[in-house]
Amino acid sequence: EIVLTQSPGTLSLSPGERATLSCRASQSVNSNHLAWYQQKPGQAPRLLIYGASSRATDIPDRYSGSGSGTDFTLTISRLEPEDFAVYYCQQYGSSPPITFGQGTRLEIK
Amino acid sequence: DVQLVESGGGLVNPGGSLRLSCAASGFIFNTYSMNWVRQAPGKGLEWVASINSGSNYIFYADSMKGRFTISRDNAQKLVYLQMNSLRVEDTAVYHCARGWGCSGGSCYLLDWGQGTLVTVSS
């Protein structure tokens, strides 16, 4: 089973700043099959990025994903008020189980 | 618009059973993998089970094997999760999610339902 470790646990930033979230895998993720999700309180998660760097439908271009192998990054170039939420990475590069990182909470400074 | 609506949650005693349903609409149901993912109160996401479009590839998380059963009815556009021998630690919101881009049975999750709360307590 691939274990995903996200850092930092909490990130405190101001609107307009750049956010960089990390996801590290315990072993290489096949074909960069890594996704990122955003979850706001009381809501279902929303797909942001798949294939490590492809934006999902209707996701603003201030969101970008990068990385390969075991190290992946989600970058939000200029934070908007609606971006403050919890973010999860997920790998789907191997036979189940699908695994998620423990999440990074992005909060307003 | 894609809609996934879960139902069937509630309060159940430890050792009891519950069947969750997920009604899908807005997409061609019989071409997508479907998944259940749960979230304990205040905790992160945990994948539970997946079933491919033809119900011939079914996978479970280790802690659910032998207790949970995922199934689907393509004619009715429904996916189910039968949960038996429930434990206190199964308390969570259970989301169904539409899978795509699958590799070896693992997919990314395009759309999610709002979830249904299962509480296991005496």
mmCIF file of C-alpha atoms in Angstrom:
data_model
loop_
_atom_site.group_PDB
_atom_site.id
_atom_site.type_symbol
_atom_site.label_atom_id
_atom_site.label_comp_id
_atom_site.label_asym_id
_atom_site.label_seq_id
_atom_site.Cartn_x
_atom_site.Cartn_y
_atom_site.Cartn_z
ATOM 1 C CA GLU A 1 0.000 0.000 0.000
ATOM 2 C CA ILE A 2 1.293 3.450 -0.928
ATOM 3 C CA VAL A 3 1.289 5.883 1.999
ATOM 4 C CA LEU A 4 0.886 9.571 1.138
ATOM 5 C CA THR A 5 2.227 12.202 3.543
ATOM 6 C CA GLN A 6 1.090 15.797 3.100
ATOM 7 C CA SER A 7 2.877 18.840 4.432
ATOM 8 C CA PRO A 8 2.442 21.162 6.087
ATOM 9 C CA GLY A 9 -0.485 20.073 8.236
ATOM 10 C CA THR A 10 -1.737 23.654 8.374
ATOM 11 C CA LEU A 11 -0.759 26.576 6.163
ATOM 12 C CA SER A 12 -1.626 30.131 7.205
ATOM 13 C CA LEU A 13 -1.570 32.673 4.386
ATOM 14 C CA SER A 14 -3.305 35.867 3.291
ATOM 15 C CA PRO A 15 -5.443 36.425 0.183
ATOM 16 C CA GLY A 16 -3.243 37.259 -2.787
ATOM 17 C CA GLU A 17 -0.339 35.154 -1.550
ATOM 18 C CA ARG A 18 0.972 31.981 -3.178
ATOM 19 C CA ALA A 19 0.278 28.600 -1.573
ATOM 20 C CA THR A 20 2.484 25.556 -2.031
ATOM 21 C CA LEU A 21 1.212 22.213 -0.720
ATOM 22 C CA SER A 22 3.305 19.043 -0.744
ATOM 23 C CA CYS A 23 2.389 15.366 -1.079
ATOM 24 C CA ARG A 24 5.081 12.719 -0.712
ATOM 25 C CA ALA A 25 4.506 9.043 -1.527
ATOM 26 C CA SER A 26 6.159 6.091 0.217
ATOM 27 C CA GLN A 27 6.932 4.604 -3.199
ATOM 28 C CA SER A 28 6.783 5.804 -6.770
ATOM 29 C CA VAL A 29 3.283 6.542 -8.069
ATOM 30 C CA ASN A 30 2.800 4.757 -11.390
ATOM 31 C CA SER A 31 2.252 7.004 -14.402
ATOM 32 C CA ASN A 32 1.940 9.997 -12.060
ATOM 33 C CA HIS A 33 -1.564 8.897 -11.210
ATOM 34 C CA LEU A 34 -2.018 11.452 -8.475
ATOM 35 C CA ALA A 35 -5.062 13.645 -7.848
ATOM 36 C CA TRP A 36 -5.812 16.622 -5.621
ATOM 37 C CA TYR A 37 -9.148 17.492 -3.994
ATOM 38 C CA GLN A 38 -10.502 20.492 -2.143
ATOM 39 C CA GLN A 39 -12.994 20.128 0.696
ATOM 40 C CA LYS A 40 -14.854 22.944 2.434
ATOM 41 C CA PRO A 41 -16.707 22.457 5.739
ATOM 42 C CA GLY A 42 -19.941 20.540 5.324
ATOM 43 C CA GLN A 43 -19.285 19.884 1.629
ATOM 44 C CA ALA A 44 -18.182 16.924 -0.446
ATOM 45 C CA PRO A 45 -14.630 16.927 -1.810
ATOM 46 C CA ARG A 46 -14.140 18.466 -5.252
ATOM 47 C CA LEU A 47 -11.635 17.202 -7.812
ATOM 48 C CA LEU A 48 -9.031 19.835 -8.702
ATOM 49 C CA ILE A 49 -6.162 18.018 -10.417
ATOM 50 C CA TYR A 50 -5.665 14.540 -11.914
ATOM 51 C CA GLY A 51 -2.673 12.939 -13.576
ATOM 52 C CA ALA A 52 -0.508 15.103 -11.302
ATOM 53 C CA SER A 53 -0.917 18.213 -13.473
ATOM 54 C CA SER A 54 -4.207 18.213 -15.426
ATOM 55 C CA ARG A 55 -6.865 20.577 -14.161
ATOM 56 C CA ALA A 56 -10.374 19.195 -13.815
ATOM 57 C CA THR A 57 -13.315 20.848 -15.561
ATOM 58 C CA ASP A 58 -14.072 24.413 -14.398
ATOM 59 C CA ILE A 59 -11.050 24.622 -12.105
ATOM 60 C CA PRO A 60 -9.439 28.098 -12.288
ATOM 61 C CA ASP A 61 -5.958 28.333 -13.769
ATOM 62 C CA ARG A 62 -4.541 29.712 -10.531
ATOM 63 C CA TYR A 63 -4.498 26.042 -9.463
ATOM 64 C CA SER A 64 -1.622 23.972 -10.807
ATOM 65 C CA GLY A 65 -0.152 20.585 -10.040
ATOM 66 C CA SER A 66 3.346 19.317 -10.600
ATOM 67 C CA GLY A 67 5.723 16.549 -9.657
ATOM 68 C CA SER A 68 6.488 12.952 -10.459
ATOM 69 C CA GLY A 69 7.634 9.737 -8.845
ATOM 70 C CA THR A 70 7.259 10.284 -5.115
ATOM 71 C CA ASP A 71 7.057 14.084 -4.796
ATOM 72 C CA PHE A 72 4.054 16.136 -5.878
ATOM 73 C CA THR A 73 2.997 19.742 -5.363
ATOM 74 C CA LEU A 74 -0.251 21.686 -5.576
ATOM 75 C CA THR A 75 0.272 25.407 -6.117
ATOM 76 C CA ILE A 76 -2.361 28.114 -5.834
ATOM 77 C CA SER A 77 -0.796 31.151 -7.445
ATOM 78 C CA ARG A 78 -2.863 33.950 -5.882
ATOM 79 C CA LEU A 79 -5.176 33.005 -3.060
ATOM 80 C CA GLU A 80 -8.797 34.035 -3.270
ATOM 81 C CA PRO A 81 -11.059 34.015 -0.173
ATOM 82 C CA GLU A 82 -12.857 30.914 -1.477
ATOM 83 C CA ASP A 83 -9.596 28.915 -1.628
ATOM 84 C CA PHE A 84 -9.329 28.496 2.138
ATOM 85 C CA ALA A 85 -10.219 24.869 2.730
ATOM 86 C CA VAL A 86 -8.688 21.437 3.328
ATOM 87 C CA TYR A 87 -6.756 19.827 0.480
ATOM 88 C CA TYR A 88 -6.146 16.109 -0.020
ATOM 89 C CA CYS A 89 -3.913 14.224 -2.421
ATOM 90 C CA GLN A 90 -4.856 10.738 -3.634
ATOM 91 C CA GLN A 91 -2.959 8.111 -5.606
ATOM 92 C CA TYR A 92 -4.593 5.778 -8.100
ATOM 93 C CA GLY A 93 -1.531 4.375 -9.800
ATOM 94 C CA SER A 94 -1.713 0.833 -8.565
ATOM 95 C CA SER A 95 -4.187 -1.842 -7.651
ATOM 96 C CA PRO A 96 -6.413 -0.883 -4.744
ATOM 97 C CA PRO A 97 -6.346 0.281 -2.113
ATOM 98 C CA ILE A 98 -6.762 3.836 -3.255
ATOM 99 C CA THR A 99 -5.018 5.960 -0.662
ATOM 100 C CA PHE A 100 -5.349 9.575 0.434
ATOM 101 C CA GLY A 101 -2.993 11.874 2.240
ATOM 102 C CA GLN A 102 -4.047 13.106 5.661
ATOM 103 C CA GLY A 103 -4.841 16.586 4.336
ATOM 104 C CA THR A 104 -3.473 20.123 4.538
ATOM 105 C CA ARG A 105 -5.632 22.812 6.082
ATOM 106 C CA LEU A 106 -5.217 26.171 4.339
ATOM 107 C CA GLU A 107 -6.363 28.925 6.676
ATOM 108 C CA ILE A 108 -6.554 32.696 6.498
ATOM 109 C CA LYS A 109 -3.711 34.425 8.300
ATOM 110 C CA ASP B 1 -25.639 17.976 -14.216
ATOM 111 C CA VAL B 2 -24.134 14.990 -12.465
ATOM 112 C CA GLN B 3 -25.909 14.103 -9.236
ATOM 113 C CA LEU B 4 -25.045 11.457 -6.674
ATOM 114 C CA VAL B 5 -27.466 11.179 -3.778
ATOM 115 C CA GLU B 6 -26.766 8.830 -0.887
ATOM 116 C CA SER B 7 -29.345 7.472 1.533
ATOM 117 C CA GLY B 8 -29.727 4.789 4.157
ATOM 118 C CA GLY B 9 -27.536 6.134 6.931
ATOM 119 C CA GLY B 10 -28.592 6.290 10.548
ATOM 120 C CA LEU B 11 -27.929 5.064 14.069
ATOM 121 C CA VAL B 12 -27.143 1.364 14.507
ATOM 122 C CA ASN B 13 -25.890 -0.770 17.398
ATOM 123 C CA PRO B 14 -22.431 -2.335 17.284
ATOM 124 C CA GLY B 15 -22.692 -5.646 15.433
ATOM 125 C CA GLY B 16 -25.660 -4.425 13.432
ATOM 126 C CA SER B 17 -26.180 -3.985 9.705
ATOM 127 C CA LEU B 18 -27.082 -1.170 7.366
ATOM 128 C CA ARG B 19 -27.480 -0.841 3.609
ATOM 129 C CA LEU B 20 -26.538 2.412 1.921
ATOM 130 C CA SER B 21 -27.776 3.430 -1.514
ATOM 131 C CA CYS B 22 -26.493 5.967 -4.005
ATOM 132 C CA ALA B 23 -28.770 7.208 -6.794
ATOM 133 C CA ALA B 24 -26.945 8.528 -9.849
ATOM 134 C CA SER B 25 -28.122 10.829 -12.602
ATOM 135 C CA GLY B 26 -26.728 13.130 -15.279
ATOM 136 C CA PHE B 27 -24.250 10.695 -16.819
ATOM 137 C CA ILE B 28 -24.111 7.308 -18.545
ATOM 138 C CA PHE B 29 -24.026 5.255 -15.362
ATOM 139 C CA ASN B 30 -23.028 1.909 -16.858
ATOM 140 C CA THR B 31 -19.727 3.251 -18.188
ATOM 141 C CA TYR B 32 -18.234 4.389 -14.889
ATOM 142 C CA SER B 33 -16.586 2.786 -11.919
ATOM 143 C CA MET B 34 -18.307 3.667 -8.651
ATOM 144 C CA ASN B 35 -16.685 4.004 -5.258
ATOM 145 C CA TRP B 36 -17.527 4.506 -1.602
ATOM 146 C CA VAL B 37 -15.296 6.761 0.489
ATOM 147 C CA ARG B 38 -15.883 7.555 4.146
ATOM 148 C CA GLN B 39 -14.893 10.337 6.494
ATOM 149 C CA ALA B 40 -15.017 9.932 10.254
ATOM 150 C CA PRO B 41 -16.011 13.076 12.184
ATOM 151 C CA GLY B 42 -13.187 15.607 12.029
ATOM 152 C CA LYS B 43 -10.923 13.188 10.168
ATOM 153 C CA GLY B 44 -9.605 12.645 6.643
ATOM 154 C CA LEU B 45 -10.832 10.625 3.684
ATOM 155 C CA GLU B 46 -10.713 6.827 3.655
ATOM 156 C CA TRP B 47 -11.500 4.753 0.573
ATOM 157 C CA VAL B 48 -13.926 1.906 1.319
ATOM 158 C CA ALA B 49 -14.705 -0.021 -1.869
ATOM 159 C CA SER B 50 -14.959 0.176 -5.641
ATOM 160 C CA ILE B 51 -16.892 -1.620 -8.360
ATOM 161 C CA ASN B 52 -16.289 -1.360 -12.082
ATOM 162 C CA SER B 53 -18.995 -0.773 -14.677
ATOM 163 C CA GLY B 54 -19.706 -4.452 -15.260
ATOM 164 C CA SER B 55 -19.449 -5.529 -11.615
ATOM 165 C CA ASN B 56 -16.664 -7.970 -12.443
ATOM 166 C CA TYR B 57 -13.883 -6.093 -10.646
ATOM 167 C CA ILE B 58 -14.654 -5.354 -7.011
ATOM 168 C CA PHE B 59 -12.174 -4.198 -4.403
ATOM 169 C CA TYR B 60 -12.317 -3.417 -0.685
ATOM 170 C CA ALA B 61 -10.126 -1.761 1.882
ATOM 171 C CA ASP B 62 -8.626 -4.403 4.159
ATOM 172 C CA SER B 63 -10.570 -3.313 7.236
ATOM 173 C CA MET B 64 -13.879 -3.737 5.366
ATOM 174 C CA LYS B 65 -13.206 -7.097 3.688
ATOM 175 C CA GLY B 66 -15.674 -9.748 4.751
ATOM 176 C CA ARG B 67 -17.981 -7.187 6.405
ATOM 177 C CA PHE B 68 -18.946 -4.815 3.578
ATOM 178 C CA THR B 69 -20.332 -5.654 0.130
ATOM 179 C CA ILE B 70 -20.533 -3.203 -2.770
ATOM 180 C CA SER B 71 -22.950 -3.841 -5.636
ATOM 181 C CA ARG B 72 -24.695 -1.920 -8.391
ATOM 182 C CA ASP B 73 -27.842 -1.983 -10.510
ATOM 183 C CA ASN B 74 -27.070 -0.405 -13.869
ATOM 184 C CA ALA B 75 -30.716 -0.445 -14.979
ATOM 185 C CA GLN B 76 -31.779 1.574 -11.924
ATOM 186 C CA LYS B 77 -28.559 3.655 -11.783
ATOM 187 C CA LEU B 78 -27.941 2.675 -8.192
ATOM 188 C CA VAL B 79 -24.906 1.591 -6.213
ATOM 189 C CA TYR B 80 -25.161 -0.058 -2.819
ATOM 190 C CA LEU B 81 -23.002 -0.674 0.203
ATOM 191 C CA GLN B 82 -24.161 -3.478 2.489
ATOM 192 C CA MET B 83 -22.441 -3.093 5.858
ATOM 193 C CA ASN B 84 -22.518 -5.946 8.379
ATOM 194 C CA SER B 85 -20.851 -6.483 11.765
ATOM 195 C CA LEU B 86 -20.597 -2.743 12.228
ATOM 196 C CA ARG B 87 -18.109 -1.348 14.723
ATOM 197 C CA VAL B 88 -17.960 1.957 16.581
ATOM 198 C CA GLU B 89 -14.989 2.913 14.391
ATOM 199 C CA ASP B 90 -17.170 2.628 11.263
ATOM 200 C CA THR B 91 -18.943 5.827 12.341
ATOM 201 C CA ALA B 92 -18.495 8.245 9.451
ATOM 202 C CA VAL B 93 -20.095 10.111 6.571
ATOM 203 C CA TYR B 94 -20.162 7.731 3.614
ATOM 204 C CA HIS B 95 -19.795 9.327 0.178
ATOM 205 C CA CYS B 96 -20.331 7.657 -3.153
ATOM 206 C CA ALA B 97 -18.089 8.882 -5.946
ATOM 207 C CA ARG B 98 -17.818 8.404 -9.691
ATOM 208 C CA GLY B 99 -14.452 7.053 -10.804
ATOM 209 C CA TRP B 100 -12.503 7.676 -13.997
ATOM 210 C CA GLY B 101 -8.992 7.299 -15.382
ATOM 211 C CA CYS B 102 -8.747 3.922 -13.710
ATOM 212 C CA SER B 103 -5.511 1.981 -13.440
ATOM 213 C CA GLY B 104 -5.622 -1.581 -12.141
ATOM 214 C CA GLY B 105 -8.936 -0.881 -10.489
ATOM 215 C CA SER B 106 -7.928 2.412 -8.859
ATOM 216 C CA CYS B 107 -9.445 5.622 -10.202
ATOM 217 C CA TYR B 108 -9.542 9.298 -9.531
ATOM 218 C CA LEU B 109 -12.916 10.510 -8.330
ATOM 219 C CA LEU B 110 -14.689 12.914 -10.674
ATOM 220 C CA ASP B 111 -17.822 13.663 -8.656
ATOM 221 C CA TRP B 112 -18.930 13.030 -5.105
ATOM 222 C CA GLY B 113 -22.237 12.901 -3.333
ATOM 223 C CA GLN B 114 -22.855 14.879 -0.143
ATOM 224 C CA GLY B 115 -22.784 11.692 1.881
ATOM 225 C CA THR B 116 -24.932 9.918 4.442
ATOM 226 C CA LEU B 117 -24.006 9.716 8.119
ATOM 227 C CA VAL B 118 -23.637 6.312 9.741
ATOM 228 C CA THR B 119 -23.393 6.305 13.531
ATOM 229 C CA VAL B 120 -22.506 3.061 15.293
ATOM 230 C CA SER B 121 -23.217 3.348 18.981
ATOM 231 C CA SER B 122 -25.018 1.553 21.775
#
